[in-house]
Coordinates of C-alpha atoms (C1' of nucleotides) in Angstrom, one line a residue:
Chain Z
X1 CA 25.4 15.8 -5.4
X2 CA 23.9 16.8 -2.2
X3 CA 20.6 15.1 -2.8
X4 CA 19.0 13.8 0.4
X5 CA 16.3 11.3 -0.2
X6 CA 13.3 10.1 1.7
X7 CA 15.2 6.9 2.8
X8 CA 18.2 8.9 4.0
X9 CA 15.6 11.2 6.1
X10 CA 14.3 8.0 7.7
X11 CA 17.7 6.7 8.6
X12 CA 18.7 10.1 10.1
X13 CA 15.4 10.2 12.1
X14 CA 15.9 6.8 13.5
X15 CA 19.6 7.5 14.3
X16 CA 18.4 10.6 16.2
X17 CA 16.0 8.7 18.3
X18 CA 18.5 5.9 18.9
X19 CA 21.4 8.2 20.1
X20 CA 19.3 10.0 22.8
X21 CA 21.3 8.6 25.7
X22 CA 24.0 6.7 24.0
X23 CA 26.7 8.6 22.3
X24 CA 27.0 6.3 19.4
X25 CA 24.8 4.2 17.5
X26 CA 25.8 0.6 16.1
X27 CA 25.0 -1.0 12.8
X28 CA 22.9 -3.6 14.2
X29 CA 20.8 -1.2 16.1
X30 CA 20.0 1.0 13.1
X31 CA 19.3 -2.1 10.9
X32 CA 17.0 -3.5 13.5
X33 CA 15.2 -0.2 13.8
X34 CA 14.9 0.3 10.0
X35 CA 13.9 -3.7 9.7
X36 CA 16.8 -4.0 7.2
X37 CA 19.8 -6.2 6.9
X38 CA 23.0 -5.1 8.5
X39 CA 24.6 -4.8 5.1
X40 CA 22.1 -2.5 4.0
X41 CA 22.6 -0.5 7.0
X42 CA 26.2 -0.2 6.5
X43 CA 25.9 1.0 2.9
X44 CA 23.5 3.6 4.0
X45 CA 25.7 4.6 6.9
X46 CA 28.6 5.0 4.4
X47 CA 26.4 7.2 2.0
X48 CA 25.3 9.5 5.0
X49 CA 29.1 9.7 6.0
X50 CA 30.1 10.7 2.4
X51 CA 27.5 13.4 2.7
X52 CA 28.9 14.4 6.1
X53 CA 25.6 13.7 7.7
X54 CA 27.0 11.3 10.2
X55 CA 30.4 10.7 11.7
X56 CA 31.2 7.1 10.9
X57 CA 34.4 5.0 12.1
X58 CA 34.2 1.3 10.6
X59 CA 33.3 -1.3 13.3
X60 CA 32.9 1.4 15.9
X61 CA 29.6 3.0 15.3
X62 CA 28.4 6.5 14.3
X63 CA 26.7 9.5 15.3
X64 CA 24.9 12.4 13.7
X65 CA 26.8 15.4 12.6
X66 CA 25.2 18.9 13.3
X67 CA 24.1 19.0 9.6
X68 CA 22.6 15.4 10.1
X69 CA 20.7 16.4 13.2
X70 CA 19.4 19.4 11.6
X71 CA 17.7 17.1 8.7
X72 CA 16.5 14.8 11.4
X73 CA 14.8 17.5 13.5
X74 CA 13.3 19.0 10.2
X75 CA 12.1 15.6 9.3
X76 CA 10.5 15.0 12.9
X77 CA 9.0 18.4 12.9
X78 CA 7.5 17.6 9.4
X79 CA 6.2 14.2 10.8
X80 CA 4.7 15.6 14.1
X81 CA 3.0 18.8 12.3
X82 CA 1.5 16.4 9.9
X83 CA 0.3 14.1 12.6
X84 CA -1.3 16.8 14.5
X85 CA -3.0 18.3 11.2
X86 CA -4.2 15.0 10.1
X87 CA -5.9 14.2 13.3
X88 CA -7.1 17.7 14.0
X89 CA -8.4 18.8 10.5
X90 CA -8.8 15.6 8.7
X91 CA -10.1 13.3 11.7
X92 CA -7.6 10.6 10.9
X93 CA -7.4 8.2 14.0
X94 CA -4.5 8.5 16.5
X95 CA -3.3 5.0 15.6
X96 CA -3.0 5.7 11.8
X97 CA -1.6 9.1 11.9
X98 CA 1.9 8.0 12.2
X99 CA 1.7 5.7 9.1
X100 CA 0.3 8.5 7.1
X101 CA 2.7 11.1 8.2
X102 CA 5.6 8.8 7.6
X103 CA 5.0 8.9 3.8
X104 CA 3.9 12.6 3.5
X105 CA 6.9 14.0 5.6
X106 CA 9.4 13.6 2.9
X107 CA 7.5 15.5 0.2
X108 CA 6.3 18.5 2.5
X109 CA 7.5 21.8 1.2
X110 CA 8.8 24.4 3.5
X111 CA 5.7 26.7 2.6
X112 CA 3.0 24.1 3.1
X113 CA 4.8 23.3 6.3
X114 CA 4.6 26.9 7.4
X115 CA 0.9 27.0 6.5
X116 CA 0.2 24.0 8.4
X117 CA 2.1 25.1 11.5
X118 CA 0.4 28.7 11.2
X119 CA -3.2 27.0 10.8
X120 CA -2.5 24.7 13.9
X121 CA -1.3 27.7 16.0
X122 CA 2.5 26.9 15.9
X123 CA 1.9 23.8 18.3
X124 CA 4.6 22.4 20.4
X125 CA 3.5 18.9 20.8
X126 CA 1.8 16.2 18.6
X127 CA -1.3 14.4 19.3
X128 CA 0.8 11.5 21.1
X129 CA 2.4 14.3 23.4
X130 CA 5.7 14.1 21.7
X131 CA 7.4 17.5 21.3
X132 CA 7.4 19.2 17.8
X133 CA 11.0 20.6 17.1
X134 CA 11.0 24.2 16.2
X135 CA 12.0 25.8 13.1
X136 CA 15.4 26.5 14.6
X137 CA 15.8 22.8 15.7
X138 CA 15.0 23.4 19.4
X139 CA 13.3 20.5 20.9
X140 CA 11.8 20.4 24.3
X141 CA 11.9 17.7 27.0
X142 CA 14.0 15.0 25.4
X143 CA 15.1 13.3 28.5
X144 CA 11.7 12.2 30.1
X145 CA 11.7 9.0 32.2
X146 CA 9.6 6.2 31.0
X147 CA 7.4 3.9 33.0
X148 CA 10.4 1.6 33.6
X149 CA 12.1 4.4 35.6
X150 CA 9.2 4.5 38.1
X151 CA 10.3 2.9 41.3
X152 CA 7.8 0.4 42.8
X153 CA 5.2 2.0 45.2
X154 CA 5.8 5.3 43.3
X155 CA 2.8 6.8 41.5
X156 CA 3.0 9.0 38.3
X157 CA 1.0 10.5 35.5
X158 CA 1.2 9.4 31.7
X159 CA 2.8 12.3 30.0
X160 CA 3.0 10.9 26.5
X161 CA 3.2 7.8 24.6
X162 CA 5.7 7.4 21.9
X163 CA 4.5 7.0 18.4
X164 CA 7.4 5.0 17.1
X165 CA 5.5 1.7 17.4
X166 CA 2.1 2.1 16.2
X167 CA 0.8 -1.3 17.4
X168 CA 2.2 -0.8 20.8
X169 CA 0.4 2.5 20.9
X170 CA -2.7 0.8 20.0
X171 CA -2.4 -2.0 22.5
X172 CA -1.6 0.7 25.1
X173 CA -4.6 2.9 24.2
X174 CA -6.8 -0.2 24.5
X175 CA -5.4 -0.9 28.0
X176 CA -6.1 2.7 29.1
X177 CA -2.6 3.8 29.2
X178 CA -3.0 7.4 27.6
X179 CA -1.6 10.8 28.3
X180 CA -2.9 12.4 31.5
X181 CA -3.7 9.0 33.3
X182 CA -2.6 8.3 36.6
X183 CA -0.5 5.1 37.0
X184 CA 1.2 3.5 40.0
X185 CA 4.2 1.0 39.8
X186 CA 3.5 -2.1 41.7
X187 CA 6.6 -4.2 41.0
X188 CA 9.2 -4.6 38.3
X189 CA 9.2 -8.2 36.8
X190 CA 11.8 -9.7 34.6
X191 CA 10.8 -8.4 31.0
X192 CA 8.0 -6.0 32.2
X193 CA 6.4 -4.4 35.1
X194 CA 3.1 -4.8 37.1
X195 CA 1.2 -1.5 37.5
X196 CA -2.1 -0.2 38.7
X197 CA -4.3 1.9 36.5
X198 CA -7.7 2.9 37.0
X199 CA -8.0 0.5 39.9
X200 CA -6.9 -2.4 37.9
X201 CA -3.6 -4.2 37.9
X202 CA -1.9 -4.8 34.8
X203 CA 1.3 -6.5 33.9
X204 CA 2.9 -4.8 30.8
X205 CA 5.6 -6.4 28.9
X206 CA 8.8 -4.4 28.5
X207 CA 8.3 -3.6 24.7
X208 CA 5.2 -1.8 25.7
X209 CA 6.6 0.0 28.8
X210 CA 9.5 1.7 27.0
X211 CA 7.4 4.1 25.1
X212 CA 5.4 5.4 28.0
X213 CA 6.9 8.5 29.4
X214 CA 5.5 9.7 32.8
X215 CA 5.9 12.6 35.3
X216 CA 6.4 11.8 38.9
X217 CA 3.9 13.1 41.4
X218 CA 6.7 13.4 43.9
X219 CA 10.1 13.7 42.6
X220 CA 12.2 10.6 43.4
X221 CA 15.7 11.0 44.8
X222 CA 18.1 11.9 41.9
X223 CA 20.7 9.1 41.0
Chain E
X1 CA 5.9 -7.8 -8.4
X2 CA 3.2 -5.1 -9.2
X3 CA 5.0 -2.3 -7.4
X4 CA 3.7 1.0 -9.1
X5 CA 6.2 3.8 -8.4
X6 CA 5.7 7.4 -8.4
X7 CA 7.7 7.9 -11.6
X8 CA 5.4 5.2 -13.3
X9 CA 2.4 7.1 -12.0
X10 CA 3.8 10.3 -13.4
X11 CA 4.2 8.5 -16.9
X12 CA 0.8 7.1 -16.8
X13 CA -0.8 10.5 -16.1
X14 CA 1.2 12.0 -19.1
X15 CA 0.4 9.3 -21.5
X16 CA -3.4 9.7 -20.5
X17 CA -3.2 13.4 -21.3
X18 CA -1.3 12.8 -24.6
X19 CA -3.7 10.4 -25.9
X20 CA -6.8 12.4 -25.4
X21 CA -7.5 12.8 -29.2
X22 CA -4.7 10.7 -30.8
X23 CA -4.9 6.9 -30.5
X24 CA -1.3 6.2 -29.7
X25 CA 1.6 8.1 -28.3
X26 CA 5.1 8.0 -29.6
X27 CA 8.2 7.6 -27.5
X28 CA 9.4 11.3 -28.5
X29 CA 6.1 12.8 -27.3
X30 CA 6.3 11.2 -23.9
X31 CA 10.0 11.9 -23.6
X32 CA 9.4 15.6 -24.3
X33 CA 6.6 15.7 -21.9
X34 CA 8.7 14.2 -19.0
X35 CA 11.7 16.3 -19.9
X36 CA 13.6 13.1 -20.2
X37 CA 15.7 11.3 -22.9
X38 CA 14.1 9.2 -25.5
X39 CA 16.1 6.1 -24.3
X40 CA 14.8 6.7 -20.6
X41 CA 11.2 6.9 -22.1
X42 CA 11.7 3.7 -23.9
X43 CA 12.9 1.8 -20.8
X44 CA 10.0 3.1 -18.7
X45 CA 7.4 2.3 -21.5
X46 CA 8.8 -1.4 -21.6
X47 CA 8.6 -1.4 -17.7
X48 CA 4.9 -0.4 -17.9
X49 CA 4.3 -2.8 -20.7
X50 CA 5.7 -5.6 -18.5
X51 CA 3.1 -4.7 -16.1
X52 CA 0.4 -4.6 -18.6
X53 CA -0.4 -0.9 -18.0
X54 CA 0.3 0.2 -21.5
X55 CA -0.1 -2.0 -24.9
X56 CA 3.3 -1.3 -26.7
X57 CA 4.4 -2.2 -30.1
X58 CA 8.2 -1.4 -30.7
X59 CA 8.7 1.5 -33.0
X60 CA 4.9 1.8 -33.3
X61 CA 4.0 3.7 -30.1
X62 CA 1.7 2.8 -27.4
X63 CA -1.5 3.3 -25.4
X64 CA -2.8 2.8 -22.0
X65 CA -4.6 -0.5 -21.2
X66 CA -7.8 -0.1 -18.9
X67 CA -5.5 -0.9 -15.9
X68 CA -3.2 1.9 -16.8
X69 CA -6.0 4.3 -17.4
X70 CA -7.3 3.4 -14.1
X71 CA -4.0 4.3 -12.3
X72 CA -3.6 7.5 -14.3
X73 CA -7.2 8.6 -13.4
X74 CA -6.5 7.7 -9.6
X75 CA -3.3 9.8 -9.7
X76 CA -5.2 12.7 -11.4
X77 CA -7.7 12.4 -9.0
X78 CA -5.3 12.7 -6.2
X79 CA -3.6 15.7 -7.7
X80 CA -6.7 17.7 -8.3
X81 CA -8.3 17.0 -5.0
X82 CA -4.8 18.1 -3.4
X83 CA -4.6 21.3 -5.5
X84 CA -8.2 22.1 -4.6
X85 CA -7.6 21.4 -0.9
X86 CA -4.2 23.3 -0.6
X87 CA -5.8 26.3 -2.2
X88 CA -9.0 26.4 0.0
X89 CA -7.7 25.0 3.3
X90 CA -4.3 26.1 3.4
X91 CA -4.2 29.3 1.4
X92 CA -1.6 28.1 -1.2
X93 CA -1.7 30.4 -4.1
X94 CA -2.8 29.0 -7.4
X95 CA 0.2 29.1 -9.1
X96 CA 2.0 26.9 -6.8
X97 CA -0.6 24.2 -6.0
X98 CA 0.2 22.3 -9.0
X99 CA 3.9 21.8 -7.9
X100 CA 3.1 20.8 -4.5
X101 CA 0.1 18.4 -5.5
X102 CA 2.7 16.9 -7.9
X103 CA 4.8 15.5 -5.1
X104 CA 1.9 14.8 -2.6
X105 CA -0.3 12.8 -5.1
X106 CA 1.9 9.7 -5.0
X107 CA 1.8 9.2 -1.3
X108 CA -1.7 10.0 -0.6
X109 CA -3.5 7.0 1.0
X110 CA -7.1 6.1 0.0
X111 CA -8.3 7.0 3.5
X112 CA -6.7 10.4 3.4
X113 CA -8.0 11.0 -0.1
X114 CA -11.6 10.3 1.1
X115 CA -11.5 12.6 4.0
X116 CA -10.0 15.4 1.7
X117 CA -12.7 14.7 -0.7
X118 CA -15.4 14.7 2.0
X119 CA -14.0 17.8 3.6
X120 CA -14.1 19.5 0.2
X121 CA -17.7 18.4 -0.5
X122 CA -16.7 15.8 -3.1
X123 CA -15.9 18.5 -5.7
X124 CA -16.1 17.7 -9.4
X125 CA -13.5 20.4 -10.5
X126 CA -10.2 21.7 -9.3
X127 CA -9.2 25.4 -8.8
X128 CA -8.0 25.4 -12.5
X129 CA -11.5 24.2 -13.6
X130 CA -10.2 20.8 -14.7
X131 CA -12.6 18.1 -13.7
X132 CA -11.8 15.6 -10.8
X133 CA -12.2 12.1 -11.8
X134 CA -14.7 10.1 -9.5
X135 CA -13.6 7.2 -7.6
X136 CA -14.9 5.0 -10.2
X137 CA -12.9 6.7 -13.0
X138 CA -15.7 8.8 -14.3
X139 CA -14.3 12.0 -15.9
X140 CA -16.7 14.8 -16.8
X141 CA -15.2 16.5 -19.9
X142 CA -15.1 20.1 -19.1
X143 CA -14.3 21.7 -22.5
X144 CA -16.9 19.4 -24.3
X145 CA -20.5 19.8 -23.5
X146 CA -22.9 16.8 -23.2
X147 CA -26.2 16.3 -24.4
X148 CA -27.6 17.9 -21.3
X149 CA -26.0 21.4 -22.0
X150 CA -27.9 21.6 -25.4
X151 CA -30.6 24.0 -24.8
X152 CA -34.3 23.1 -26.0
X153 CA -34.8 24.1 -29.7
X154 CA -31.1 23.7 -30.5
X155 CA -29.7 21.0 -32.9
X156 CA -26.3 19.5 -32.5
X157 CA -24.1 16.6 -33.7
X158 CA -22.9 13.7 -31.6
X159 CA -19.3 14.0 -31.2
X160 CA -18.3 11.1 -29.3
X161 CA -20.0 8.6 -26.7
X162 CA -18.2 8.0 -23.6
X163 CA -17.0 4.4 -23.4
X164 CA -16.9 4.2 -19.5
X165 CA -20.3 2.6 -19.2
X166 CA -20.3 -0.2 -21.8
X167 CA -23.9 -1.0 -21.4
X168 CA -25.0 2.6 -21.8
X169 CA -23.0 2.7 -24.9
X170 CA -24.8 -0.3 -26.2
X171 CA -28.2 0.9 -25.4
X172 CA -27.4 4.3 -26.9
X173 CA -26.1 2.7 -30.2
X174 CA -29.4 0.8 -30.4
X175 CA -31.3 3.9 -30.3
X176 CA -29.1 5.4 -33.2
X177 CA -27.2 7.7 -30.8
X178 CA -23.8 7.4 -32.6
X179 CA -20.8 9.8 -33.3
X180 CA -21.9 11.9 -36.4
X181 CA -25.6 11.7 -35.9
X182 CA -27.7 15.0 -35.8
X183 CA -29.6 15.4 -32.8
X184 CA -32.1 18.1 -31.7
X185 CA -33.1 19.0 -28.0
X186 CA -36.9 19.0 -27.8
X187 CA -37.3 19.5 -23.9
X188 CA -35.5 19.1 -20.7
X189 CA -37.3 16.7 -18.3
X190 CA -36.8 15.9 -14.7
X191 CA -34.2 13.0 -14.8
X192 CA -33.7 13.0 -18.5
X193 CA -34.4 14.8 -21.7
X194 CA -36.6 14.5 -25.0
X195 CA -34.7 14.7 -28.1
X196 CA -35.4 14.2 -31.9
X197 CA -33.0 12.0 -33.8
X198 CA -33.5 10.7 -37.3
X199 CA -37.0 11.9 -37.2
X200 CA -38.1 10.1 -34.2
X201 CA -38.6 11.6 -30.7
X202 CA -37.1 9.9 -27.8
X203 CA -36.9 10.3 -24.0
X204 CA -33.5 9.5 -22.8
X205 CA -33.0 9.0 -19.1
X206 CA -30.1 10.9 -17.4
X207 CA -27.5 8.2 -17.1
X208 CA -27.7 7.7 -21.0
X209 CA -27.3 11.6 -21.7
X210 CA -24.1 12.3 -19.5
X211 CA -21.8 10.2 -21.7
X212 CA -22.9 11.9 -25.0
X213 CA -20.6 14.4 -26.1
X214 CA -21.8 17.0 -28.8
X215 CA -21.0 19.8 -30.9
X216 CA -23.5 22.7 -31.6
X217 CA -24.4 23.4 -35.2
X218 CA -24.6 27.0 -34.2
X219 CA -22.4 28.4 -31.7
X220 CA -24.2 29.3 -28.5
X221 CA -23.6 32.7 -26.9
X222 CA -20.3 32.7 -25.0
X223 CA -20.4 33.5 -21.4
Chain N
dC1 C1' 12.3 3.0 -55.4
dG2 C1' 16.0 3.9 -52.6
dC3 C1' 18.8 7.0 -49.6
dG4 C1' 19.5 10.3 -46.4
dA5 C1' 16.9 12.0 -42.1
dA6 C1' 14.5 11.4 -38.1
dT7 C1' 12.9 8.4 -34.7
dT8 C1' 13.4 4.7 -31.7
dT9 C1' 15.7 0.8 -29.5
dT10 C1' 19.7 -1.2 -27.4
dA11 C1' 24.2 -1.2 -25.0
dG12 C1' 26.6 0.1 -21.2
dA13 C1' 27.2 3.5 -17.0
dT14 C1' 25.9 5.5 -12.7
dG15 C1' 23.6 5.8 -8.1
dG16 C1' 20.1 4.6 -4.8
dC17 C1' 18.4 0.8 -1.9
dG18 C1' 17.6 -3.6 -1.0
dT19 C1' 19.0 -8.7 -0.9
dT20 C1' 22.1 -13.0 0.6
dA21 C1' 26.8 -15.2 1.4
dA22 C1' 31.4 -14.9 2.6
dA23 C1' 35.2 -12.4 4.7
dA24 C1' 37.2 -9.5 8.2
dA25 C1' 37.1 -7.4 12.7
dT26 C1' 35.8 -7.2 17.5
dC27 C1' 34.1 -9.5 21.6
dT28 C1' 33.7 -13.1 25.1
dT29 C1' 34.9 -16.7 27.4
dT30 C1' 37.6 -20.3 29.0
Chain P
dA1 C1' 45.8 -15.5 25.0
dA2 C1' 43.7 -18.6 21.7
dA3 C1' 39.4 -20.2 20.2
dG4 C1' 34.8 -19.7 19.4
dA5 C1' 30.8 -16.6 18.8
dT6 C1' 29.1 -12.3 17.3
dT7 C1' 29.1 -8.0 14.8
dT8 C1' 30.2 -5.6 10.7
dT9 C1' 31.9 -5.0 6.3
dT10 C1' 32.5 -6.3 1.7
dA11 C1' 31.3 -8.9 -2.8
dA12 C1' 28.0 -9.8 -6.0
dC13 C1' 23.6 -9.4 -7.6
dG14 C1' 18.8 -7.2 -8.6
dC15 C1' 15.6 -3.7 -9.8
dC16 C1' 14.3 1.5 -10.8
dA17 C1' 15.4 5.7 -13.1
dT18 C1' 18.1 8.3 -15.3
dC19 C1' 22.1 9.3 -18.8
dT20 C1' 25.0 9.1 -23.4
dA21 C1' 26.6 6.9 -27.6
dA22 C1' 25.8 3.6 -31.1
dA23 C1' 22.7 0.5 -33.7
dA24 C1' 18.3 -0.5 -35.7
dT25 C1' 14.0 0.8 -37.8
dT26 C1' 11.0 3.8 -40.0
dC27 C1' 9.7 8.1 -42.6
dG28 C1' 10.0 11.3 -46.1
dC29 C1' 11.4 13.0 -50.4
dG30 C1' 13.6 13.3 -55.1

DNA sequence: CGCGAATTTTAGATGGCGTTAAAAATCTTT
DNA sequence: AAAGATTTTTAACGCCATCTAAAATTCGCG
């Protein structure tokens, strides 16, 4: 009956991330995220709806139920604990921990999860700076501004870089865009932005900027 | 094409263990071992045969091919390294490591496997005393003493000669070291040992002795 | 040897997860 | 608002991995 497979966990995780701001997620969004045909996405969403893990209205999109969100958060917790453990205790490089954790997260027992968390000192953030959900589902700082939200002329500090696109992560690391680094917005361009970092000026395409979460050095005027 | 699933790895592992003495394994044996119906076992064996991982004759049983054995040994290596790692580095109790390793073994990358092995100091036995296959598929039979374990002055009979190193096997055969032959240990030397066989005295280098499994003519004192 | 018993294989379902192609619904645009 | 474009769903298929029931084969015993 209520068998939650690894693939389902992956979809739930992806839906969770997609619905951060938006209230509902569309079939094409999840299909693109999972690199799957729209038809496959539909059938999976229907399966998840049958298990009451998403609320789904045909042609109108879907959103996680609280049960679905619970599983998404558990899976993300597994993922981020594993990333941190692999990096700190087995010396796996940062651009590889995501892929490794992606497979391990689905077969991690509650017991081993607890032992890993304890060994790490119950950490609250993974090696990319992303927050690790607590056992009770608490997740800190979800609505961080990204680089795109930094107005021209304003400087900020990179808070964390999302692990959802490993190759983007690697390219950014190569450009020196790492947590803790100061960054200044020069100008917004169509399809990206021009920034100043470590004295150099770079133009970052859109797909690289959207995973870069920042802190403003001086708070901007709230919208 | 050649996608080896976790279930296939489990079957290959089980077939490997069942065929230790016997030359062929039957459908009912593997079905019982995997707690699965005979029909399921048949269909899986047919899948494995299609991938050339087992040699299968309908109604007559089956055995691993060398490709199948390689995968079985890799899986067993993953399993036993994980058991040891979970016990030593995460404090998982011995009665639980098997179940945990059972799920993790199928998603362990070569890289993490290597890092775990290195962290453990490239161990040769898991916490239950079972030998851990080496990367090249070498497996030291733990319950079976090899020539090296024969004390000086003690005589034994060659039980079997490992087939994992065909050229060593050939050289040993040329020297008369064959199953059923009586052999007497004269002295242990650095890097090998001196033995008496068929009235002649030979000095065998280490790489030749380690695949020679023996039986003692008189049992040694138990530890 | 031959026949009943045991083993093994085949046939046909089911469910998960993916595909492509076509139909249905919704959006967009004039 | 109708037509055309886009999105979404359905239909039909394939593969894995399991099941039950029935057919085929082999074994064992009188």
